[in-house]
Amino acid sequence: MGKPMWITLDEQHKPYLSLKRIFDIHLSMLGLLFLSPLLILIATLIKCSDWRGKVLFKQIRLGKDGEEFWMYKFRTMHHNAESKLEELRAKNEISGAMFKMKEDPRVTKFGKFLRKSSLDELPQLWNVLKGDMSLVGPRPPLLHEVSEYTPYQIQRLLVKPGCTGIWQVSGRNSLDFYQMVELDLDYIRNMSFYLDVKIIFKTIIVIVVPKNAY
């Protein structure tokens, strides 16, 4: 196995990053506008499935250069889910600095549908509009996950995290943490407007025909 390839972002990336930001602003605005009836419907059904919890789930994630931000999702778990996490850690089904469990008892019935269809991610369009995230990029990590990163893995924070990315369209939960890191770093090395558009179209296909989403 060869030495890991380190990443350097320089002046040649500036035009692409500027175009990417313009693209993010316009698509996130259009998405929030045209999807507003669906957003309202989902919010109503979440309240019906577990009225004691909030409609939105927010969590501190790390973005570009390790900057903290609140990431928003539709709530898919019961209202007391966070207090149950520690007792479930032994049942983690993915290696590395992540927690995934296929039959997570904390997830509501409607939450399973939202996760399977990726509709729980729609509120992140607000994060994109604010500039915390991009439409395409690495998965936004948790603080405790990053605390376990090696210097090589922390290169995932060189760019803004994304609502979708190469990990989501390349196997998602069938891949382990280390495979996800390599996919994200490969995306950063080769990122381009063409690649972003390609990933967005692949994401649409994954949403229509979901695989390995839970």
XYZ file of C-alpha atoms in Angstrom:
214
model
C 0.000 0.000 0.000
C 1.472 3.359 -1.045
C 1.819 6.515 0.992
C -1.376 8.577 1.434
C -1.772 11.490 -0.969
C -2.045 14.791 0.896
C -4.329 17.502 -0.451
C -3.490 21.115 -1.229
C -6.126 23.671 -2.186
C -4.700 26.648 -4.072
C -5.668 29.602 -6.276
C -6.836 27.405 -9.141
C -9.767 26.236 -7.003
C -11.135 29.760 -6.360
C -13.226 30.094 -9.569
C -14.807 26.702 -8.969
C -15.553 27.447 -5.291
C -17.135 30.803 -6.228
C -19.357 29.118 -8.842
C -20.210 26.387 -6.363
C -21.414 28.964 -3.815
C -23.622 30.719 -6.398
C -25.034 27.329 -7.404
C -25.692 26.450 -3.741
C -27.534 29.701 -3.011
C -29.843 29.499 -6.014
C -30.685 25.789 -5.701
C -31.236 25.908 -1.945
C -33.579 28.909 -2.317
C -35.531 27.191 -5.079
C -35.649 23.979 -3.091
C -37.008 25.643 0.053
C -39.583 27.545 -2.005
C -40.942 24.711 -4.152
C -40.712 22.036 -1.471
C -42.455 24.129 1.200
C -45.781 22.179 0.953
C -43.874 18.915 1.409
C -41.895 20.364 4.330
C -45.127 21.387 6.068
C -46.663 17.940 5.487
C -43.611 16.148 6.889
C -43.550 18.448 9.929
C -47.231 17.665 10.629
C -46.688 13.894 10.349
C -43.668 14.027 12.671
C -45.815 15.692 15.334
C -48.484 13.032 14.827
C -45.937 10.217 15.244
C -44.472 11.578 18.502
C -46.095 14.797 19.683
C -43.739 15.242 22.665
C -40.696 15.892 20.490
C -39.733 18.800 18.259
C -40.207 18.740 14.500
C -36.580 19.614 13.799
C -33.519 17.945 15.236
C -30.459 20.157 15.489
C -26.956 19.052 16.314
C -23.546 20.698 16.406
C -21.385 19.491 13.529
C -17.978 20.562 12.269
C -17.700 22.306 8.923
C -14.872 23.737 6.864
C -11.658 24.173 8.861
C -13.361 22.653 11.913
C -15.859 25.488 12.390
C -18.855 24.494 14.513
C -22.402 24.988 13.243
C -25.921 23.781 13.988
C -27.032 21.237 11.410
C -30.781 20.752 10.937
C -32.720 17.602 10.061
C -36.282 16.428 10.432
C -36.525 14.479 13.670
C -36.634 10.742 12.995
C -36.157 9.468 16.558
C -38.230 9.430 19.704
C -37.934 12.541 21.853
C -35.570 10.870 24.389
C -33.225 9.294 21.816
C -30.022 11.095 22.845
C -30.195 9.681 26.383
C -30.286 6.141 24.943
C -27.168 6.419 22.775
C -24.543 5.270 25.278
C -26.331 2.012 26.064
C -26.484 1.213 22.331
C -22.835 1.958 21.450
C -21.869 -1.702 21.871
C -24.268 -2.526 19.021
C -22.615 -0.162 16.542
C -22.608 -1.805 13.089
C -19.987 0.373 11.384
C -16.269 0.577 12.117
C -14.358 3.753 12.880
C -15.494 7.085 14.299
C -19.199 6.728 13.462
C -22.342 5.146 14.939
C -24.828 3.314 12.717
C -27.386 0.686 13.655
C -29.779 -0.787 11.099
C -32.562 -1.600 13.561
C -32.106 1.366 15.884
C -34.947 1.168 18.461
C -34.836 4.949 18.907
C -36.171 5.581 15.381
C -39.923 6.116 14.950
C -41.909 4.284 12.264
C -42.306 7.477 10.248
C -38.650 8.258 10.934
C -37.635 5.021 9.214
C -39.468 6.151 6.094
C -37.836 9.584 6.226
C -34.387 8.022 6.535
C -35.008 5.461 3.820
C -36.135 8.208 1.421
C -33.531 10.740 2.699
C -36.358 13.244 3.212
C -35.086 13.869 6.743
C -32.157 15.747 5.172
C -34.306 18.444 3.498
C -33.907 21.055 6.295
C -30.190 21.107 5.480
C -31.125 23.286 2.509
C -31.293 26.052 5.128
C -27.724 25.213 6.181
C -26.691 25.488 2.531
C -28.399 28.863 2.121
C -26.694 30.146 5.285
C -23.305 29.005 4.021
C -22.605 26.357 6.673
C -22.852 23.586 4.107
C -22.811 22.965 0.374
C -25.162 20.835 -1.691
C -22.266 18.456 -2.396
C -19.397 17.642 -0.075
C -18.188 15.282 2.664
C -20.592 14.152 5.376
C -20.568 16.710 8.250
C -18.920 14.980 11.236
C -19.678 15.183 14.939
C -17.182 16.693 17.386
C -16.386 13.378 19.060
C -15.815 11.748 15.668
C -13.261 14.380 14.666
C -11.483 13.942 18.004
C -10.615 10.418 16.798
C -9.401 11.505 13.339
C -5.803 11.090 12.250
C -4.091 14.109 10.595
C -4.743 12.411 7.253
C -8.478 11.939 7.928
C -8.935 15.515 9.154
C -8.384 16.683 5.578
C -12.128 16.017 5.151
C -12.561 19.438 6.780
C -10.740 21.285 3.986
C -14.082 22.014 2.282
C -17.668 22.639 3.358
C -19.647 19.507 4.214
C -22.489 18.576 1.894
C -26.144 17.533 1.995
C -25.067 14.761 -0.325
C -21.732 13.476 -1.483
C -19.823 10.697 -3.114
C -20.286 8.491 -0.023
C -24.079 8.698 -0.257
C -24.120 7.589 -3.908
C -21.424 4.920 -3.591
C -22.853 2.489 -1.076
C -23.666 4.651 1.945
C -24.070 2.418 5.035
C -22.618 -0.634 3.269
C -19.241 1.136 3.465
C -17.141 1.457 6.598
C -15.700 4.679 7.997
C -12.315 4.252 6.329
C -13.869 3.721 2.895
C -16.011 6.818 3.446
C -12.913 8.883 4.277
C -11.117 7.749 1.125
C -14.150 8.545 -1.030
C -14.455 12.020 0.504
C -10.753 12.780 0.088
C -10.850 11.530 -3.480
C -13.785 13.911 -4.094
C -11.793 16.846 -2.686
C -8.790 16.010 -4.867
C -10.945 15.874 -8.010
C -13.791 18.275 -7.190
C -15.297 20.146 -10.115
C -18.651 21.609 -11.121
C -19.197 18.645 -13.448
C -18.569 16.174 -10.623
C -20.990 18.044 -8.332
C -23.773 17.946 -10.923
C -23.080 14.252 -11.518
C -23.369 13.488 -7.784
C -26.626 15.478 -7.515
C -28.192 13.467 -10.343
C -26.983 10.218 -8.776
C -28.485 11.353 -5.467
C -31.884 11.769 -7.113
C -31.637 8.179 -8.369
C -30.673 6.948 -4.876
C -33.672 8.769 -3.373
C -36.054 7.244 -5.924
C -34.521 3.771 -5.563
C -33.000 3.781 -2.037
C -30.364 1.225 -1.052
C -28.433 0.848 2.199
C -30.201 3.813 3.807
C -31.182 3.543 7.481
